[in-house]
Structures are given as C-alpha cells and as structure tokens.
Amino acid sequence: MNAATQIPGGNHENTMSELAIQLTDVSLKYNDFTALDGVSFDVEAGQTLALLGHNGAGKSSLIKIILGLIQPTRGSVNILGQNAQASQARNSVCLGYLPEDASFYDKLTGYEVLRYFAALKGVSQQRVASLIEEFGLEYAQHRQLKTYSKGMKQRLGVAQAILSEPKVLLLDEPTVGLDPQASQFLYGKINQLKQAGCAVVISTHELSLAESHLDRALIMAKGKRLALGSCAELRSACTLKTCIDFSELSERVKSNAYLQQFYQDGLLQIATSQKSEVVQHLVTQCQVFDFEIKEPRLEDIYHDLMGQTLRSSVEQS
Ligand SMILES: Nc1ncnc2c1ncn2[C@@H]1O[C@H](COP(=O)(O)OP(=O)(O)OP(=O)(O)O)[C@@H](O)[C@H]1O
Ligand SMILES: [Mg+2]
C-alpha cells in the first residue's frame, strides 16, 4: 500500500476527487441478525480498496449492497455519483463483479460463457479473444466447464468481471484457487484498470497481496468498520512497534542516553511516529549507518487490531 497516495486519517469524504463508491451509515439485518452495523466508507475513481475481516465479518454482504443485489436496512449507497437505487448506476457495463462462489453452467465452454457476457454488455468478440489468451485459457476455450480445474474457472470468472472495462470493479476473493503467477497477473490487470480510473474493491484473506498491490484497506469485524486507511495509517493506529536492527557499534547505541529508552532484546523498538527522529539520532549522534528498519506488516497490524477488538469486547461483556 502506497502511503503517498493517501489522505491522512483515511477519510476521503471531503476531497474534490470523483467518488466512485460512497456508503454512508449502512446497516443490514438478515431477519434478527445484524450483519452490517453503521458502515461508512468511500472509494475514489482510480483507487483500490482491500476489504478485510474474519469469516462472517460482512464483506460479501457489503459487496452485494454496492451491487444492489441486496438492499441495506439503513443508510445510503451512491455509485458513480448516483443513488444506487437508480438503475443507470448499476448498468452492467459500468460494474464488474466476481462473486465468491462464481459458477457458470458447466455444459458451456469457456468461450461460450465469455461470448454470452460480451453480448449482454456490448463487448466485442475481439476483446473476448484477447482476454482468453491473456488469462491463459486459449488451449481450453472450447472445452466444457465441467472439465476445468478450480483455478481455470476462477480465471474465467475474473475475465468475465473485467470484460467491459468497468468503472467500478468488485471482486469477492478473486485469488482463491489461482496459482501465484495468475494472482500476480490479476493484480497487474487491476493496476491497468486503476490507471484508467476504475475504482476497485477486493475482498480477500491474502493480506500480503493486499499490502503489495492495493491502496487502502477497510478492516471489518462483526459487521462494523474496525479501521480504514493505507498501510502506513493503519500502522499508526495499532499498538505494534517499529524495530530497528543494527549490526555495527551496538555499544555506542546501548550507551547513548536518548536511545537507551528504546533498547530492548537487542533492537530499538519505537512507535512508528518516532522513526525519523530515532534514525536521525542514530546517524548523527552515534554514526551508525548500517541498520535495518522492520515495520509491522499488514498481517501483523490486522492481528493486532483484531486482538484489540476481541479484548475490548471481552472487557465490555
Ligand atoms: N442470506 C443470509 N441469511 C442469513 N444470514 C446471512 C445471509 N448471508 C450472510 N449471512 C450472515 O451474515 C454474516 C456476514 O456474512 P458475509 O457472507 O457477508 O461474511 P464474509 O465477511 O463475506 O465472510 P467470508 O470471509 O466467510 O466470506 C454472517 O454471519 C452470515 O452467516
Ligand atoms: Mg464472503
């Protein structure tokens, strides 16, 4: 995640940029069960958002609300500047969607499936052919889907979602079943769509891929928004320390009165906000130049924030 493209605080509500997705105070009940509880966030055109959270956190429900497949019990949803109830905003050409349990009629061939969606969306046969080739399905395009592996079906599903070069792309766990090369390829494609101004929301449990490729993350817990921001912003919100590991002149560091306070287990352990101050001190006061800064990864941050929530819900009960 690239902090440079983010707005401090992870709050984009007041920017001049074009908002592609805007959810305000969205709640959803399935009978008596509250699946989503007062969730607000927005995604600008050309921005990518990872939707993270435990099983049952509400990620797929949120995606279905954006698509208009289910209606929220409360709150408003705007897509491409229009209230989501307006059919135009849901024009299938503008939206691309990969459901988490994507399945197509298995007597059709891969080519027939894409040709069918291309006809629905007014997409050329040329694009169908080029996507089949790009997704490595050329050799199997005339085979029935019942002969496809899980990853082959997933590639087809993703190709279907991006067929019309949508303005809003919603992918529910797109890398499940994809091999590492196919996942890299998919994120490359997502980057191309982002450059063309597409807003992308991806629900995933693969935190390292999300950290490397997506701009921001929305972390959900029990239907609520737990945190939202770039990796740098989430890092500041968690309790984890940044560690500085140094191999040379450790005595100089250990005996330095200012640095002593941070010295623990052979490392300097500091709050993320103190990083530049401590690094400057290391270089100018201790002449230590050979060191490694180890910042918490998104996976560590996720577990830390989830742990805080579980702890506070236990304390409240
Ligand atoms: N049609 C439904 N009727 C009743 N409850 C539902 C329905 N769909 C989802 N739920 C419940 O709503 C909650 C959120 O489900 P959702 O599918 O949005 O979670 P998720 O974050 O996508 O989980 P996962 O990571 O397992 O895909 C869960 O507790 C689930 O059991
Ligand atoms: Mg889901």
Coordinates of C-alpha atoms and ligand atoms in Angstrom, one line a residue:
M1 CA 0.0 0.0 0.0
N2 CA 1.4 3.4 -1.0
A3 CA 1.1 5.9 1.8
A4 CA 2.0 8.7 -0.6
T5 CA -1.4 8.4 -2.4
Q6 CA -3.4 8.5 0.8
I7 CA -5.0 11.3 2.6
P8 CA -4.1 11.5 6.3
G9 CA -6.7 9.8 8.5
G10 CA -8.0 7.6 5.7
N11 CA -11.0 9.9 5.4
H12 CA -11.9 10.9 1.8
E13 CA -15.3 12.4 2.4
N14 CA -14.3 16.0 1.7
T15 CA -11.9 15.7 -1.2
M16 CA -12.6 17.2 -4.6
S17 CA -11.8 13.9 -6.3
E18 CA -14.6 12.0 -8.0
L19 CA -16.2 9.5 -5.7
A20 CA -17.0 6.2 -7.4
I21 CA -18.4 4.5 -4.3
Q22 CA -19.9 6.2 -1.3
L23 CA -21.5 4.3 1.6
T24 CA -23.0 6.2 4.5
D25 CA -24.0 4.6 7.7
V26 CA -25.1 1.3 6.1
S27 CA -26.7 -1.4 8.2
L28 CA -28.1 -4.7 7.2
K29 CA -30.2 -7.2 9.0
Y30 CA -30.9 -10.8 8.0
N31 CA -34.1 -11.3 10.0
D32 CA -33.0 -10.5 13.5
F33 CA -29.3 -10.9 12.9
T34 CA -27.3 -7.7 12.3
A35 CA -24.8 -8.5 9.6
L36 CA -23.7 -4.8 9.0
D37 CA -23.8 -2.1 11.5
G38 CA -23.3 1.6 10.5
V39 CA -20.6 1.1 7.9
S40 CA -19.3 4.2 6.1
F41 CA -16.5 4.5 3.5
D42 CA -15.8 5.8 0.1
V43 CA -13.6 4.9 -2.9
E44 CA -12.4 7.4 -5.4
A45 CA -12.2 6.8 -9.1
G46 CA -8.7 5.2 -9.7
Q47 CA -8.4 3.9 -6.2
T48 CA -8.2 0.3 -4.9
L49 CA -9.5 -0.9 -1.6
A50 CA -9.0 -4.2 0.2
L51 CA -12.0 -5.5 2.2
L52 CA -10.6 -7.5 5.1
G53 CA -12.1 -9.3 8.0
H54 CA -12.8 -12.6 9.6
N55 CA -15.2 -15.2 8.2
G56 CA -18.7 -13.7 8.6
A57 CA -17.5 -10.2 9.1
G58 CA -19.8 -8.9 6.4
K59 CA -17.5 -8.4 3.4
S60 CA -19.7 -10.3 0.8
S61 CA -22.8 -8.6 2.2
L62 CA -21.2 -5.2 1.7
I63 CA -20.2 -6.0 -1.9
K64 CA -23.8 -7.3 -2.7
I65 CA -25.2 -4.0 -1.2
I66 CA -22.9 -2.0 -3.5
L67 CA -24.1 -4.0 -6.4
G68 CA -27.7 -3.6 -5.4
L69 CA -28.3 -7.4 -5.1
I70 CA -29.5 -6.7 -1.5
Q71 CA -30.9 -3.6 0.0
P72 CA -29.5 -2.1 3.2
T73 CA -31.8 -1.9 6.2
R74 CA -30.5 1.6 6.8
G75 CA -28.1 4.1 5.2
S76 CA -27.3 5.3 1.7
V77 CA -25.2 4.0 -1.2
N78 CA -24.0 6.1 -4.1
I79 CA -22.3 4.6 -7.1
L80 CA -20.7 6.9 -9.7
G81 CA -22.5 9.9 -8.3
Q82 CA -26.0 8.4 -8.3
N83 CA -28.1 6.9 -5.7
A84 CA -27.6 3.1 -6.0
Q85 CA -31.3 2.6 -6.4
A86 CA -31.1 4.3 -9.8
S87 CA -30.8 1.6 -12.4
Q88 CA -28.3 3.5 -14.5
A89 CA -25.7 3.4 -11.8
R90 CA -26.0 -0.3 -11.8
N91 CA -25.6 -0.5 -15.6
S92 CA -23.7 -3.8 -16.1
V93 CA -21.3 -2.1 -18.4
C94 CA -20.1 0.2 -15.6
L95 CA -19.9 -2.5 -12.9
G96 CA -17.8 -5.6 -12.9
Y97 CA -18.4 -8.3 -10.3
L98 CA -16.9 -11.6 -9.4
P99 CA -19.0 -13.4 -6.8
E100 CA -17.1 -15.5 -4.1
D101 CA -18.9 -18.7 -5.3
A102 CA -18.9 -17.9 -9.1
S103 CA -20.2 -20.8 -11.1
F104 CA -21.4 -20.9 -14.7
Y105 CA -23.5 -23.5 -16.5
D106 CA -20.9 -26.3 -16.8
K107 CA -22.1 -27.6 -20.1
L108 CA -20.9 -24.4 -21.8
T109 CA -17.4 -23.9 -23.0
G110 CA -15.2 -21.1 -21.6
Y111 CA -15.5 -19.3 -24.9
E112 CA -19.3 -19.6 -24.8
V113 CA -19.5 -18.1 -21.3
L114 CA -17.5 -15.1 -22.2
R115 CA -19.3 -14.6 -25.5
Y116 CA -22.6 -14.7 -23.6
F117 CA -21.5 -11.9 -21.2
A118 CA -19.9 -10.0 -24.0
A119 CA -23.2 -9.9 -25.9
L120 CA -25.0 -8.7 -22.7
K121 CA -22.5 -6.0 -22.2
G122 CA -22.0 -5.0 -25.8
V123 CA -18.3 -6.0 -25.8
S124 CA -16.5 -7.0 -29.0
Q125 CA -15.5 -10.6 -29.8
Q126 CA -12.0 -9.3 -30.2
R127 CA -11.8 -8.4 -26.5
V128 CA -13.2 -11.9 -25.7
A129 CA -10.4 -13.5 -27.7
S130 CA -7.7 -11.3 -26.2
L131 CA -8.9 -12.0 -22.6
I132 CA -9.0 -15.7 -23.2
E133 CA -5.4 -15.5 -24.4
E134 CA -4.2 -13.2 -21.6
F135 CA -5.8 -15.4 -18.9
G136 CA -4.0 -18.5 -20.4
L137 CA -7.3 -20.3 -21.3
E138 CA -6.8 -20.4 -25.1
Y139 CA -6.0 -24.2 -25.1
A140 CA -9.2 -24.9 -23.1
Q141 CA -11.6 -22.4 -24.6
H142 CA -13.7 -24.9 -26.5
R143 CA -13.9 -27.4 -23.6
Q144 CA -16.9 -27.6 -21.4
L145 CA -16.5 -26.0 -18.0
K146 CA -17.1 -29.4 -16.2
T147 CA -13.5 -30.3 -17.4
Y148 CA -12.0 -27.1 -16.0
S149 CA -9.9 -27.0 -12.8
K150 CA -10.9 -24.7 -9.9
G151 CA -8.2 -22.1 -11.0
M152 CA -9.3 -22.3 -14.6
K153 CA -12.9 -21.5 -13.6
Q154 CA -11.6 -18.7 -11.4
R155 CA -9.6 -17.2 -14.3
L156 CA -12.7 -17.3 -16.4
G157 CA -14.7 -15.6 -13.7
V158 CA -12.2 -12.8 -13.3
A159 CA -12.1 -12.4 -17.1
Q160 CA -15.9 -12.1 -17.1
A161 CA -15.7 -9.4 -14.4
I162 CA -13.3 -7.2 -16.3
L163 CA -14.8 -7.8 -19.7
S164 CA -16.4 -4.4 -20.1
E165 CA -13.5 -2.4 -18.6
P166 CA -15.9 -1.3 -15.8
K167 CA -15.7 1.9 -13.8
V168 CA -16.4 0.0 -10.6
L169 CA -15.0 -3.4 -10.1
L170 CA -16.0 -5.7 -7.2
L171 CA -14.1 -8.9 -6.7
D172 CA -15.0 -11.2 -3.9
E173 CA -11.9 -13.3 -3.0
P174 CA -10.6 -13.4 -6.6
T175 CA -7.3 -15.1 -5.9
V176 CA -8.8 -18.2 -4.3
G177 CA -7.7 -21.1 -6.4
L178 CA -5.3 -19.0 -8.5
D179 CA -1.7 -20.1 -8.7
P180 CA 0.9 -17.4 -7.7
Q181 CA 1.6 -16.4 -11.4
A182 CA -2.1 -16.0 -12.1
S183 CA -2.6 -13.9 -8.9
Q184 CA 0.3 -11.6 -10.0
F185 CA -1.2 -11.3 -13.4
L186 CA -4.6 -10.5 -11.9
Y187 CA -3.2 -7.7 -9.8
G188 CA -1.3 -6.4 -12.9
K189 CA -4.7 -6.2 -14.7
I190 CA -6.2 -4.5 -11.7
N191 CA -3.5 -1.9 -11.8
Q192 CA -4.2 -1.2 -15.5
L193 CA -7.9 -0.7 -14.7
K194 CA -7.0 1.6 -11.8
Q195 CA -4.8 3.7 -14.2
A196 CA -7.8 4.0 -16.4
G197 CA -9.8 5.4 -13.5
C198 CA -11.6 2.3 -12.3
A199 CA -12.5 2.0 -8.6
V200 CA -11.7 -1.5 -7.3
V201 CA -12.9 -3.2 -4.1
I202 CA -11.4 -6.6 -3.4
S203 CA -12.5 -8.9 -0.6
T204 CA -9.5 -11.1 0.4
H205 CA -7.9 -13.1 3.2
E206 CA -4.5 -12.8 1.4
L207 CA -3.0 -9.9 3.3
S208 CA 0.4 -9.8 1.8
L209 CA -1.1 -9.4 -1.7
A210 CA -3.4 -6.7 -0.5
E211 CA -0.5 -4.9 1.1
S212 CA 1.7 -5.0 -2.0
H213 CA -1.0 -4.1 -4.6
L214 CA -3.8 -2.1 -3.1
D215 CA -4.1 1.5 -1.9
R216 CA -6.1 1.2 1.3
A217 CA -7.8 -1.4 3.5
L218 CA -11.1 -1.5 5.2
I219 CA -10.9 -3.9 8.1
M220 CA -14.3 -5.3 9.2
A221 CA -15.2 -7.1 12.5
K222 CA -18.6 -8.4 13.3
G223 CA -20.3 -6.2 10.8
K224 CA -18.6 -3.0 11.9
R225 CA -15.9 -0.9 10.4
L226 CA -12.8 -1.5 12.6
A227 CA -10.3 0.5 10.7
L228 CA -9.7 2.2 7.3
G229 CA -6.6 3.6 5.8
S230 CA -3.4 3.0 3.9
C231 CA -0.9 0.5 5.5
A232 CA 1.0 3.5 7.0
E233 CA -2.2 4.9 8.5
L234 CA -3.2 1.5 9.9
R235 CA 0.3 1.1 11.3
S236 CA 0.0 4.3 13.3
A237 CA -3.4 3.1 14.6
C238 CA -2.1 -0.2 16.0
T239 CA 0.0 -0.8 19.1
L240 CA 2.9 -2.6 17.3
K241 CA 6.4 -1.1 17.4
T242 CA 8.7 -0.5 14.5
C243 CA 12.0 -2.2 15.2
I244 CA 15.5 -1.0 14.2
D245 CA 18.1 -3.8 13.9
F246 CA 21.8 -2.8 13.7
S247 CA 24.8 -4.9 13.5
E248 CA 27.6 -2.4 14.0
L249 CA 28.7 -0.4 17.0
S250 CA 25.8 -1.6 19.2
E251 CA 27.8 -0.5 22.3
R252 CA 27.5 3.1 21.1
V253 CA 23.8 2.7 20.7
K254 CA 23.3 1.0 24.1
S255 CA 25.3 3.6 25.9
N256 CA 23.5 6.5 24.3
A257 CA 21.2 8.1 26.9
Y258 CA 18.5 9.0 24.4
L259 CA 18.4 5.6 22.6
Q260 CA 18.6 3.6 25.8
Q261 CA 14.9 4.1 26.4
F262 CA 14.1 2.2 23.2
Y263 CA 16.7 -0.6 23.6
Q264 CA 15.1 -4.0 24.1
D265 CA 16.0 -7.5 23.1
G266 CA 19.0 -6.3 21.0
L267 CA 16.8 -3.9 19.0
L268 CA 15.5 -0.4 19.1
Q269 CA 11.7 -0.7 19.5
I270 CA 9.9 2.6 18.7
A271 CA 6.5 3.9 17.8
T272 CA 6.1 4.4 14.1
S273 CA 5.8 8.2 14.6
Q274 CA 9.3 8.3 16.2
K275 CA 11.0 6.7 13.2
S276 CA 12.6 9.7 11.6
E277 CA 13.7 11.2 14.9
V278 CA 15.4 8.0 16.1
V279 CA 17.0 7.3 12.7
Q280 CA 18.4 10.8 12.6
H281 CA 19.8 10.4 16.1
L282 CA 21.4 7.0 15.1
V283 CA 23.1 8.6 12.1
T284 CA 24.2 12.0 13.5
Q285 CA 24.9 11.2 17.2
C286 CA 26.1 7.6 17.0
Q287 CA 27.4 7.4 13.4
V288 CA 25.6 4.2 12.9
F289 CA 24.7 3.8 9.2
D290 CA 24.2 0.0 8.9
F291 CA 20.8 -0.8 10.2
E292 CA 17.5 -2.3 9.1
I293 CA 14.1 -0.9 9.8
K294 CA 11.4 -3.5 10.3
E295 CA 7.9 -2.1 10.2
P296 CA 4.9 -4.2 11.1
R297 CA 3.4 -5.8 8.0
L298 CA -0.4 -5.6 7.2
E299 CA -0.8 -9.1 8.6
D300 CA 0.7 -8.1 12.0
I301 CA -1.4 -4.9 12.0
Y302 CA -4.6 -6.9 11.2
H303 CA -4.0 -9.4 14.1
D304 CA -3.2 -6.5 16.4
L305 CA -6.3 -4.6 15.6
M306 CA -8.5 -7.7 15.7
G307 CA -6.9 -8.6 19.1
Q308 CA -7.7 -5.2 20.5
T309 CA -11.3 -5.6 19.4
L310 CA -11.7 -9.1 20.9
R311 CA -10.0 -7.9 24.1
S312 CA -12.3 -4.8 24.4
S313 CA -15.5 -6.9 23.6
V314 CA -14.4 -9.4 26.3
E315 CA -13.8 -6.5 28.7
Q316 CA -17.3 -5.0 27.9
S317 CA -19.1 -8.3 28.4
Ligands
LIG1 N1 -28.8 -14.8 3.3 C1 -28.4 -14.8 4.6 N2 -29.3 -15.1 5.6 C2 -28.9 -15.0 6.9 N3 -27.7 -14.7 7.3 C3 -26.8 -14.4 6.3 C4 -27.1 -14.5 5.0 N4 -25.9 -14.2 4.2 C5 -25.0 -13.9 5.2 N5 -25.5 -14.1 6.4 C6 -24.7 -13.9 7.7 O1 -24.2 -12.6 7.7 C7 -22.9 -12.5 8.2 C8 -22.0 -11.9 7.2 O2 -21.8 -12.8 6.0 P1 -20.9 -12.5 4.8 O3 -21.1 -13.5 3.8 O4 -21.1 -11.1 4.4 O5 -19.5 -12.6 5.5 P2 -18.0 -12.5 4.9 O6 -17.2 -11.5 5.6 O7 -18.1 -12.4 3.4 O8 -17.4 -13.9 5.3 P3 -16.3 -14.9 4.5 O9 -15.0 -14.4 4.8 O10 -16.6 -16.3 5.2 O11 -16.7 -14.9 3.0 C9 -22.5 -14.0 8.6 O12 -22.8 -14.2 9.9 C10 -23.5 -14.8 7.8 O13 -23.8 -16.0 8.4
MG2 MG -17.5 -13.6 1.8

